[in-house]
PDB file of C-alpha atoms in Angstrom:
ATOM      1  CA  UNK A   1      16.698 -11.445 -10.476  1.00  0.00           C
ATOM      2  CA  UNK A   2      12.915 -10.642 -10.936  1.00  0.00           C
ATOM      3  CA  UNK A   3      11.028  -7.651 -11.668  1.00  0.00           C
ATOM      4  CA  UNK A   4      12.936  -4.272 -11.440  1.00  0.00           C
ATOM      5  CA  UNK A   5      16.285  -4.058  -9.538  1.00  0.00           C
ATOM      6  CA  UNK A   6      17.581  -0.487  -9.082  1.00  0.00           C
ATOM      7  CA  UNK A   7      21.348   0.508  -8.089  1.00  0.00           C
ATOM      8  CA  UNK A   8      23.145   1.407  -6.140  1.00  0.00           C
ATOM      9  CA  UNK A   9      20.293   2.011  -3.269  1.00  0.00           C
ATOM     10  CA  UNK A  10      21.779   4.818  -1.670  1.00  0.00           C
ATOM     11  CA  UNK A  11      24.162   7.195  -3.223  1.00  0.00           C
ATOM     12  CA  UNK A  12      25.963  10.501  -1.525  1.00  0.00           C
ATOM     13  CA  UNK A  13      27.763  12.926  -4.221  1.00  0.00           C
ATOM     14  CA  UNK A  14      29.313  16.180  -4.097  1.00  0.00           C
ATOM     15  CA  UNK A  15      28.094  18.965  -6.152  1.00  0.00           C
ATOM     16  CA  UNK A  16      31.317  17.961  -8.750  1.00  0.00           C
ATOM     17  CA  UNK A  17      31.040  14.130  -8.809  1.00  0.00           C
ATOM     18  CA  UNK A  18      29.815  12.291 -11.559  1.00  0.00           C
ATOM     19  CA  UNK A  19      27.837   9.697 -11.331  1.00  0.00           C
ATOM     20  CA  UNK A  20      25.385   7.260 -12.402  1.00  0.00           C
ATOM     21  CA  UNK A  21      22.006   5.149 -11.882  1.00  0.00           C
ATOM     22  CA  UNK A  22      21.336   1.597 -13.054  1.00  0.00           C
ATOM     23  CA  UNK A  23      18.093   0.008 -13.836  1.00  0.00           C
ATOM     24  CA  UNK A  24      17.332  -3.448 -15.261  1.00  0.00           C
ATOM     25  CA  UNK A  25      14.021  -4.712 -15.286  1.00  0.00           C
ATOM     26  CA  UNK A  26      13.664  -8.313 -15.648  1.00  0.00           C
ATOM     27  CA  UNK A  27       9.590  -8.331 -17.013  1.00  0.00           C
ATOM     28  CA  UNK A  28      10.358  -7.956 -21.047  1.00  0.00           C
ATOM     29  CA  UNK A  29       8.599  -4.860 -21.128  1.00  0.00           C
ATOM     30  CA  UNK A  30       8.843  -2.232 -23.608  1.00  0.00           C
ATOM     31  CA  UNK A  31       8.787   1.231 -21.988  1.00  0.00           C
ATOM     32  CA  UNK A  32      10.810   2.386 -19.308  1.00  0.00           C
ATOM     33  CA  UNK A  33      10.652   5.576 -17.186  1.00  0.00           C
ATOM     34  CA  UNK A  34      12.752   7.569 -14.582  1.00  0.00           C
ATOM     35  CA  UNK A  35      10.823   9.548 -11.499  1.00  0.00           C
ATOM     36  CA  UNK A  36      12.240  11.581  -8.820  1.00  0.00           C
ATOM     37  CA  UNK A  37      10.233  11.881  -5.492  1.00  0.00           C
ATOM     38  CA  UNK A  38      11.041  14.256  -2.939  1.00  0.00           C
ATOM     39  CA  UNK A  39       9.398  15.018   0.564  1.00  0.00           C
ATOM     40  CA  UNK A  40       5.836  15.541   0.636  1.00  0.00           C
ATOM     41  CA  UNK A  41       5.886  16.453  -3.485  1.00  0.00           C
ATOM     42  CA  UNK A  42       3.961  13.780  -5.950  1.00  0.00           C
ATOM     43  CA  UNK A  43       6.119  11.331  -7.956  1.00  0.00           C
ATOM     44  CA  UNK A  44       7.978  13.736 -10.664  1.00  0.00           C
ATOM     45  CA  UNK A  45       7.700  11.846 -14.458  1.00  0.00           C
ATOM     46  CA  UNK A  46      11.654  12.933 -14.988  1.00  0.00           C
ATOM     47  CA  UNK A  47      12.157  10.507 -18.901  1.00  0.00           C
ATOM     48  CA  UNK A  48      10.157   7.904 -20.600  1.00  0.00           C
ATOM     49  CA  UNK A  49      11.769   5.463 -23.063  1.00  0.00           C
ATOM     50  CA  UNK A  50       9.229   3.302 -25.680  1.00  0.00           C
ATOM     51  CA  UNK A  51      11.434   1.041 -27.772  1.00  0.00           C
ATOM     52  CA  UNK A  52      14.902   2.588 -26.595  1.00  0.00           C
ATOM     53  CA  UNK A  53      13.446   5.827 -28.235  1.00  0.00           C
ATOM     54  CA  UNK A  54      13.214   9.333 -25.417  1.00  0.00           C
ATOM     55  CA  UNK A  55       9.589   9.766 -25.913  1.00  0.00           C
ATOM     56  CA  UNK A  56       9.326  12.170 -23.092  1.00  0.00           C
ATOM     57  CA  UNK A  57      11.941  14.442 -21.401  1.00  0.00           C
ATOM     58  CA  UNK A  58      10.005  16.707 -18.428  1.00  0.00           C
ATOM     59  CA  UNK A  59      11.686  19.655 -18.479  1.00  0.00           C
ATOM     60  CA  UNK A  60      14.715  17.980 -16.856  1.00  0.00           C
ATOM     61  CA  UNK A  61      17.898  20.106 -16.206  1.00  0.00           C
ATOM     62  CA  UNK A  62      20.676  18.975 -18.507  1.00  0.00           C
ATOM     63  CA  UNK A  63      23.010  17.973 -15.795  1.00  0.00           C
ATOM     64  CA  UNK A  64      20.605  14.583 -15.542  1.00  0.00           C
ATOM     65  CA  UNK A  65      21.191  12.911 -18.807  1.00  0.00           C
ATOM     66  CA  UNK A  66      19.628   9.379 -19.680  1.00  0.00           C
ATOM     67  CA  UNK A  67      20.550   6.378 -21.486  1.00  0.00           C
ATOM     68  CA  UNK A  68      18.814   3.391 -22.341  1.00  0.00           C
ATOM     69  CA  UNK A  69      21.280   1.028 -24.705  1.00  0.00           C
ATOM     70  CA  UNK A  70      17.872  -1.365 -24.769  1.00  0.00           C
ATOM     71  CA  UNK A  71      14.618  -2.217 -23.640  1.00  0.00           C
ATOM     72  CA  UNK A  72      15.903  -4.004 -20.397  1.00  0.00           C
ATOM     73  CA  UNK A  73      18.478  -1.168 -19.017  1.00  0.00           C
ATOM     74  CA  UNK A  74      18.229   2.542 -18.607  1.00  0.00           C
ATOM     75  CA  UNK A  75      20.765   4.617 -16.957  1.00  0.00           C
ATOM     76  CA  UNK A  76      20.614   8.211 -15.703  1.00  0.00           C
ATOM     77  CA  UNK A  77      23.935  10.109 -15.233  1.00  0.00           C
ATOM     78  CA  UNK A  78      24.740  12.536 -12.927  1.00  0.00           C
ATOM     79  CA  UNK A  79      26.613  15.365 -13.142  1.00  0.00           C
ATOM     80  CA  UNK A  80      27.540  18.667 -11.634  1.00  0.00           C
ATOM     81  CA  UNK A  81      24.372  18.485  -9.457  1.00  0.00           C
ATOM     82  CA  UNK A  82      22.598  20.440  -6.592  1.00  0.00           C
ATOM     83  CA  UNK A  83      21.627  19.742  -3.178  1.00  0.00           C
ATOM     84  CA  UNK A  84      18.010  20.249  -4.204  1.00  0.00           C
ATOM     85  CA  UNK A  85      18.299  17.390  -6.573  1.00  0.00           C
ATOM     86  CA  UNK A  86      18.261  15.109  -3.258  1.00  0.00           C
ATOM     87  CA  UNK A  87      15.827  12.558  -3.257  1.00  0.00           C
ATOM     88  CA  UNK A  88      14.521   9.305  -3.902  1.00  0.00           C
ATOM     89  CA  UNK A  89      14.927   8.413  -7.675  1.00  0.00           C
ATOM     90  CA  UNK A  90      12.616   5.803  -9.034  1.00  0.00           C
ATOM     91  CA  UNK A  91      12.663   3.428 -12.240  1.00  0.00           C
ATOM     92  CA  UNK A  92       9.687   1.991 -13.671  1.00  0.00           C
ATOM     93  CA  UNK A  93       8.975  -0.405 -16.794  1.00  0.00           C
ATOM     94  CA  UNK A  94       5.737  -1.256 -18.324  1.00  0.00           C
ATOM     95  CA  UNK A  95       4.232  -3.340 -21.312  1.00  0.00           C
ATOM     96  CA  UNK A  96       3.536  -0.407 -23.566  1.00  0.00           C
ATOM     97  CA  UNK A  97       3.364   3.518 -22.307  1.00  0.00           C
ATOM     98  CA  UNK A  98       0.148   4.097 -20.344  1.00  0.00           C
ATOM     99  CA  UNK A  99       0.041   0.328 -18.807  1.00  0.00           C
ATOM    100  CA  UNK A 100       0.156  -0.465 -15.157  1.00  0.00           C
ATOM    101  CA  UNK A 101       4.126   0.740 -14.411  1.00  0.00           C
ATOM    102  CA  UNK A 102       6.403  -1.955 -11.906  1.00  0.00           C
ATOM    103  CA  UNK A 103       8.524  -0.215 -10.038  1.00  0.00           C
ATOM    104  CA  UNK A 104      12.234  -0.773  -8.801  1.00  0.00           C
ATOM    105  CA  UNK A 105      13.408  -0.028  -5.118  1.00  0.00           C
ATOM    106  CA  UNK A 106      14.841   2.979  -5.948  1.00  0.00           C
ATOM    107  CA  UNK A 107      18.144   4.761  -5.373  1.00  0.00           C
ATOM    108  CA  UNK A 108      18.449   7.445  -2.072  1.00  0.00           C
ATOM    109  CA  UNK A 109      20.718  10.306  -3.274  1.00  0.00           C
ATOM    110  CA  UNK A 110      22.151  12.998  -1.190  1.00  0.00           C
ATOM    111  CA  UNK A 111      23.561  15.437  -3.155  1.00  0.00           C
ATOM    112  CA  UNK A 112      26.197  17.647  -0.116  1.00  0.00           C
TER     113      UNK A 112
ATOM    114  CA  UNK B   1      -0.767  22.624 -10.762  1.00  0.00           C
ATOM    115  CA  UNK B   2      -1.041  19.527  -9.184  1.00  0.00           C
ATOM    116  CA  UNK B   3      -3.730  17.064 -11.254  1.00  0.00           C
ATOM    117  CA  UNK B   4      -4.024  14.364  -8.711  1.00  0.00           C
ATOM    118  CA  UNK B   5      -4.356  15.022  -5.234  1.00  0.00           C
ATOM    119  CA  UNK B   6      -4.275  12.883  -2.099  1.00  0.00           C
ATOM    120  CA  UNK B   7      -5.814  15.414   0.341  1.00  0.00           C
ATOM    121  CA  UNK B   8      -4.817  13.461   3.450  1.00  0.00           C
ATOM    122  CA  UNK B   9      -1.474  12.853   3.890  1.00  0.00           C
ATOM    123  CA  UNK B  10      -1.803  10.253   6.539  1.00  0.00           C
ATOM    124  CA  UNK B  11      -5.139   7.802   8.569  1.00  0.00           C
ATOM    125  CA  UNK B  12      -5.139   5.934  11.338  1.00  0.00           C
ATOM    126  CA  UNK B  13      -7.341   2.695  11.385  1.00  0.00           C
ATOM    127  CA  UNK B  14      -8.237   0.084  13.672  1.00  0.00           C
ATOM    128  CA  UNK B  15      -7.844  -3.441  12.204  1.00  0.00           C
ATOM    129  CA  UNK B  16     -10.705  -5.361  11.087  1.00  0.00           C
ATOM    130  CA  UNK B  17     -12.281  -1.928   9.861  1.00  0.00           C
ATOM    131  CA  UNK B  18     -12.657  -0.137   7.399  1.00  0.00           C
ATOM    132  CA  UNK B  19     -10.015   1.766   5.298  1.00  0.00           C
ATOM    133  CA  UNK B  20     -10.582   4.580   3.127  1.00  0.00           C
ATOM    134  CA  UNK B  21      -8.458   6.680   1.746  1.00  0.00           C
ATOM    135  CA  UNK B  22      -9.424   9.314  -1.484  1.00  0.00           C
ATOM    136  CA  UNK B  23      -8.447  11.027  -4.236  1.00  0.00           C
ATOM    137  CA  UNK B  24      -9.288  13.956  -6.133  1.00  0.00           C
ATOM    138  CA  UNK B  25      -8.366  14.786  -9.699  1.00  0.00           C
ATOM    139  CA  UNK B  26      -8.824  18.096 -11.497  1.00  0.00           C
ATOM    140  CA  UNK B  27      -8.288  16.646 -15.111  1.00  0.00           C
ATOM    141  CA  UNK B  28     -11.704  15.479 -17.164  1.00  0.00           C
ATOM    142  CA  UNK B  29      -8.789  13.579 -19.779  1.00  0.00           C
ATOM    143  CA  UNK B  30      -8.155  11.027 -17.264  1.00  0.00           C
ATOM    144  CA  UNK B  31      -9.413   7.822 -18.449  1.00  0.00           C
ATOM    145  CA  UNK B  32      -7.710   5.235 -16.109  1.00  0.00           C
ATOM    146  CA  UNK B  33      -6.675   5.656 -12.460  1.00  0.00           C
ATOM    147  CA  UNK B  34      -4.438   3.277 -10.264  1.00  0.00           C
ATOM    148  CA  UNK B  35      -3.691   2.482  -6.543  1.00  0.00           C
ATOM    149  CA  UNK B  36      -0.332   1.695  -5.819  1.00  0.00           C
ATOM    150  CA  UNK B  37       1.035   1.036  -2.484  1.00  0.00           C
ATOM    151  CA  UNK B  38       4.303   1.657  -1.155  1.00  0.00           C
ATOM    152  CA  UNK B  39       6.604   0.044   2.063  1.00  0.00           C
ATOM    153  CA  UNK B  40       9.725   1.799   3.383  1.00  0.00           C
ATOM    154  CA  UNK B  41      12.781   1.034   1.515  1.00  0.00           C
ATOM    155  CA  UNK B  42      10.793  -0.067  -1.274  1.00  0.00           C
ATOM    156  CA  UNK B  43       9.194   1.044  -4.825  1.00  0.00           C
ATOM    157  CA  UNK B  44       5.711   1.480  -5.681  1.00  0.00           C
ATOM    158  CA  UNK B  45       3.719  -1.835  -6.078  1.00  0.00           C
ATOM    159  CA  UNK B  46       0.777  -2.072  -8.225  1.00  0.00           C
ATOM    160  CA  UNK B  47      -2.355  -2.835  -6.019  1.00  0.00           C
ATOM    161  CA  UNK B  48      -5.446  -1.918  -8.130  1.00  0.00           C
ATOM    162  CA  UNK B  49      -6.851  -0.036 -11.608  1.00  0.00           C
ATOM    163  CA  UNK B  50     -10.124   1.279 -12.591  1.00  0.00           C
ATOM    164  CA  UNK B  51     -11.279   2.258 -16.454  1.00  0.00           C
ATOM    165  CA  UNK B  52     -13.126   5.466 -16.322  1.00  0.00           C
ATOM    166  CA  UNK B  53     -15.696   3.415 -17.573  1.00  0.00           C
ATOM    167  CA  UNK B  54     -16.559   1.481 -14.297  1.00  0.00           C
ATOM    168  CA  UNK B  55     -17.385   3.406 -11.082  1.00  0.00           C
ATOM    169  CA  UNK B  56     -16.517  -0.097  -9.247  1.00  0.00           C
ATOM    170  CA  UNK B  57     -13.728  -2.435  -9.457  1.00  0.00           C
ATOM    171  CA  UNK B  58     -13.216  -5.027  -6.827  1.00  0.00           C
ATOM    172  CA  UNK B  59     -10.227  -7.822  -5.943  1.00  0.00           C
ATOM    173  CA  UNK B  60     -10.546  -9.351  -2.599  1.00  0.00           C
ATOM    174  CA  UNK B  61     -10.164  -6.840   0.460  1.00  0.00           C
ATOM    175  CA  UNK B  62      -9.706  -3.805  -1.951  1.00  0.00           C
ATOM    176  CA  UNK B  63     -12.388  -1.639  -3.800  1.00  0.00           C
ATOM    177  CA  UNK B  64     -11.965   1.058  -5.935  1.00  0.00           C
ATOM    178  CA  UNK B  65     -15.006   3.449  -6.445  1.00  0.00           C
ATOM    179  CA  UNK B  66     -15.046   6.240  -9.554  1.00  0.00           C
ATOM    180  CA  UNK B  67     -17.260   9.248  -9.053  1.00  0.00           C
ATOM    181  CA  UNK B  68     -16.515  11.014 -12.477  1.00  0.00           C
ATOM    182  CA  UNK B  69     -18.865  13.729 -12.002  1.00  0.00           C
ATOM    183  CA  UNK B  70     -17.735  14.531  -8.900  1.00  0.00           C
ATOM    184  CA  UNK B  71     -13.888  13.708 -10.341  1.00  0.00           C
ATOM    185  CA  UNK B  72     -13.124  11.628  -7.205  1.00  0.00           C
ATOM    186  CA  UNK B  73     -12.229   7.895  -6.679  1.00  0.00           C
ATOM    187  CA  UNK B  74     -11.559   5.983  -3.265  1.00  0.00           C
ATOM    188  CA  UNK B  75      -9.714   2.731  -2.291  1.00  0.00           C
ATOM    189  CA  UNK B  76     -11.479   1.014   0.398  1.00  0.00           C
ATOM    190  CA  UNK B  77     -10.008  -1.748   2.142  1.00  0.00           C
ATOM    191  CA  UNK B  78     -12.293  -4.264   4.018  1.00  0.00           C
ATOM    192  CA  UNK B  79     -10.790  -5.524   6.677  1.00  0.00           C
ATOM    193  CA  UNK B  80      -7.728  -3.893   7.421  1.00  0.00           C
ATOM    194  CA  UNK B  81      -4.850  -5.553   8.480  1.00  0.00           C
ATOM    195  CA  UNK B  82      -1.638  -4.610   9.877  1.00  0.00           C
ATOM    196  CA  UNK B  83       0.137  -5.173   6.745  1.00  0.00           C
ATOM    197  CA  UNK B  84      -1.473  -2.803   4.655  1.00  0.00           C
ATOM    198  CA  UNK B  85      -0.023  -0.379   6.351  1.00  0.00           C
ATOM    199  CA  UNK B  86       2.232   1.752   3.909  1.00  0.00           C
ATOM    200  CA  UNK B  87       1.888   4.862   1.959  1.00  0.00           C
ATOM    201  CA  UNK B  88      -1.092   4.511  -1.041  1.00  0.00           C
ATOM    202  CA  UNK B  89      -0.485   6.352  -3.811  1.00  0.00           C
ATOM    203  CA  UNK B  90      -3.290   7.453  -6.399  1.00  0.00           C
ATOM    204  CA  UNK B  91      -2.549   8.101 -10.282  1.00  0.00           C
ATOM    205  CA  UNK B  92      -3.890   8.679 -13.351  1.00  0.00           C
ATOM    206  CA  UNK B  93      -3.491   8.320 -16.602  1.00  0.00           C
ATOM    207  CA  UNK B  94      -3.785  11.171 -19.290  1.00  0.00           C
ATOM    208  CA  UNK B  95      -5.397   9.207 -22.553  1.00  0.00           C
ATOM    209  CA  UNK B  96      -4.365  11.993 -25.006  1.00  0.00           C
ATOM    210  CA  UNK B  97      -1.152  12.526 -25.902  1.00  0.00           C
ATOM    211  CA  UNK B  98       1.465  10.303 -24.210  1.00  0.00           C
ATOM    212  CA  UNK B  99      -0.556   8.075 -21.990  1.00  0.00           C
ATOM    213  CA  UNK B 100       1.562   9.227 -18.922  1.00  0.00           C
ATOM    214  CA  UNK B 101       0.871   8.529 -15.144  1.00  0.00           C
ATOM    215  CA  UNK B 102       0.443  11.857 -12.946  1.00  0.00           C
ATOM    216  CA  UNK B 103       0.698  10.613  -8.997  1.00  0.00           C
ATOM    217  CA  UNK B 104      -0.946  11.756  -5.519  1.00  0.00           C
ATOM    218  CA  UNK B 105       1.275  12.943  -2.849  1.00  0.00           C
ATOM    219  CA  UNK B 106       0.580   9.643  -1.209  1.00  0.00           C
ATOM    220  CA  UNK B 107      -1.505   8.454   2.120  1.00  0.00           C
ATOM    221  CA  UNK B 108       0.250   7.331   4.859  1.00  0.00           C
ATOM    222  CA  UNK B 109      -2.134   4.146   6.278  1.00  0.00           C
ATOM    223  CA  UNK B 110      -1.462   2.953   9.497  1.00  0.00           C
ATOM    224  CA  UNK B 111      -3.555   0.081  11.053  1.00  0.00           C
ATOM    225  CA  UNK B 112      -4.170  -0.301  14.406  1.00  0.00           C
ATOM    226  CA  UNK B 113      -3.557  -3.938  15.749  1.00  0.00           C
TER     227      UNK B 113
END
């Protein structure tokens, strides 16, 4: 696997599932980040991870929670969430915060 | 209050002209911007940077121009092809604090064979 590989690519939850996103990037970067786009809105910063350490958290409701066990992987789990939380999540790595950010494919969730 | 802003959400181009496709940014902080471009189905894919710095950085068919007085930058893409058709996203980066990326609503390019 090369550069940043996202799953699963499509995901459909109900309001009470739990679930969870997987990113891996491949690239030996540092930093790793977490976006959520939705129709016709810019790409939403959601986390940011330098070193395995939360540097950022945007104001994200609690029922998205993050984890990145090292530089390589970072997870977000879902829980208990809303339709409005549809959307197209992204993950991104870079060589240090602020660099040029490689994105993965991202994962299409439908919250019903 | 949106920082970066990609004022047209979509342009139509015949190939073998000329693209361009702007971006306006309300932020005087900004001290590096970015082009990315993006397929369906896919992520984000770096295309092209400039350093506040410049007002001109080239790499083959693409051009990025910086008007910092103005606070505006363009991609131009000379000729255009088919396959750059996608959606072109613009960004920039905040130097104080934590060096993030704040993102245009994208352009949707479509070229014309």
């Amino acid at each position: 696997e090369t550069g940043v590989t996202q799953t699963p690519r499509h995901l459909v939850m109900g309001m009470t599932n739990k679930k969870s996103l997987k990113c891996e990037q491949h690239l030996g970067h540092n930093a790793m980040y977490w976006y959520k786009q939705s129709a016709k809105k810019p790409l939403e910063l959601m986390f940011v991870y330098n070193f395995k350490e939360q540097t950022e958290n945007n104001s994200v409701p609690s029922r998205f929670s993050p984890e990145c066990p090292n530089s390589s992987h970072l997870f977000l789990h879902l829980h208990t969430l809303q339709p409005e939380d549809s959307a197209l999540y992204l993950c991104a790595s870079s060589q240090d915060q602020g660099n040029e950010q490689f994105f993965g494919p991202g994962t299409r969730l439908t919250v019903l | 209050d949106q920082q970066v802003k990609q004022n047209s959400p979509s342009l139509s181009v015949q190939e073998g002209r000329i693209s361009i496709l702007n971006c306006d940014y309300t932020n005087s902080m900004f001290d590096y911007f970015l082009w990315y471009k993006k397929y369906p189905a896919e992520g984000p894919t770096f295309l092209i940077s400039i350093s506040s710095i410049k007002d001109k950085n080239e790499d083959g068919r693409f051009t990025v121009f910086l008007n910092k007085s103005a606070k505006h930058l363009s991609l131009h893409i000379v000729p255009s092809q088919p396959g750059d058709s996608a959606v072109y996203f613009c960004a920039a980066r905040d130097q104080t604090g934590a060096n993030n990326l704040f993102f245009g609503t994208g352009t949707r390019l479509t070229v014309i064979p």
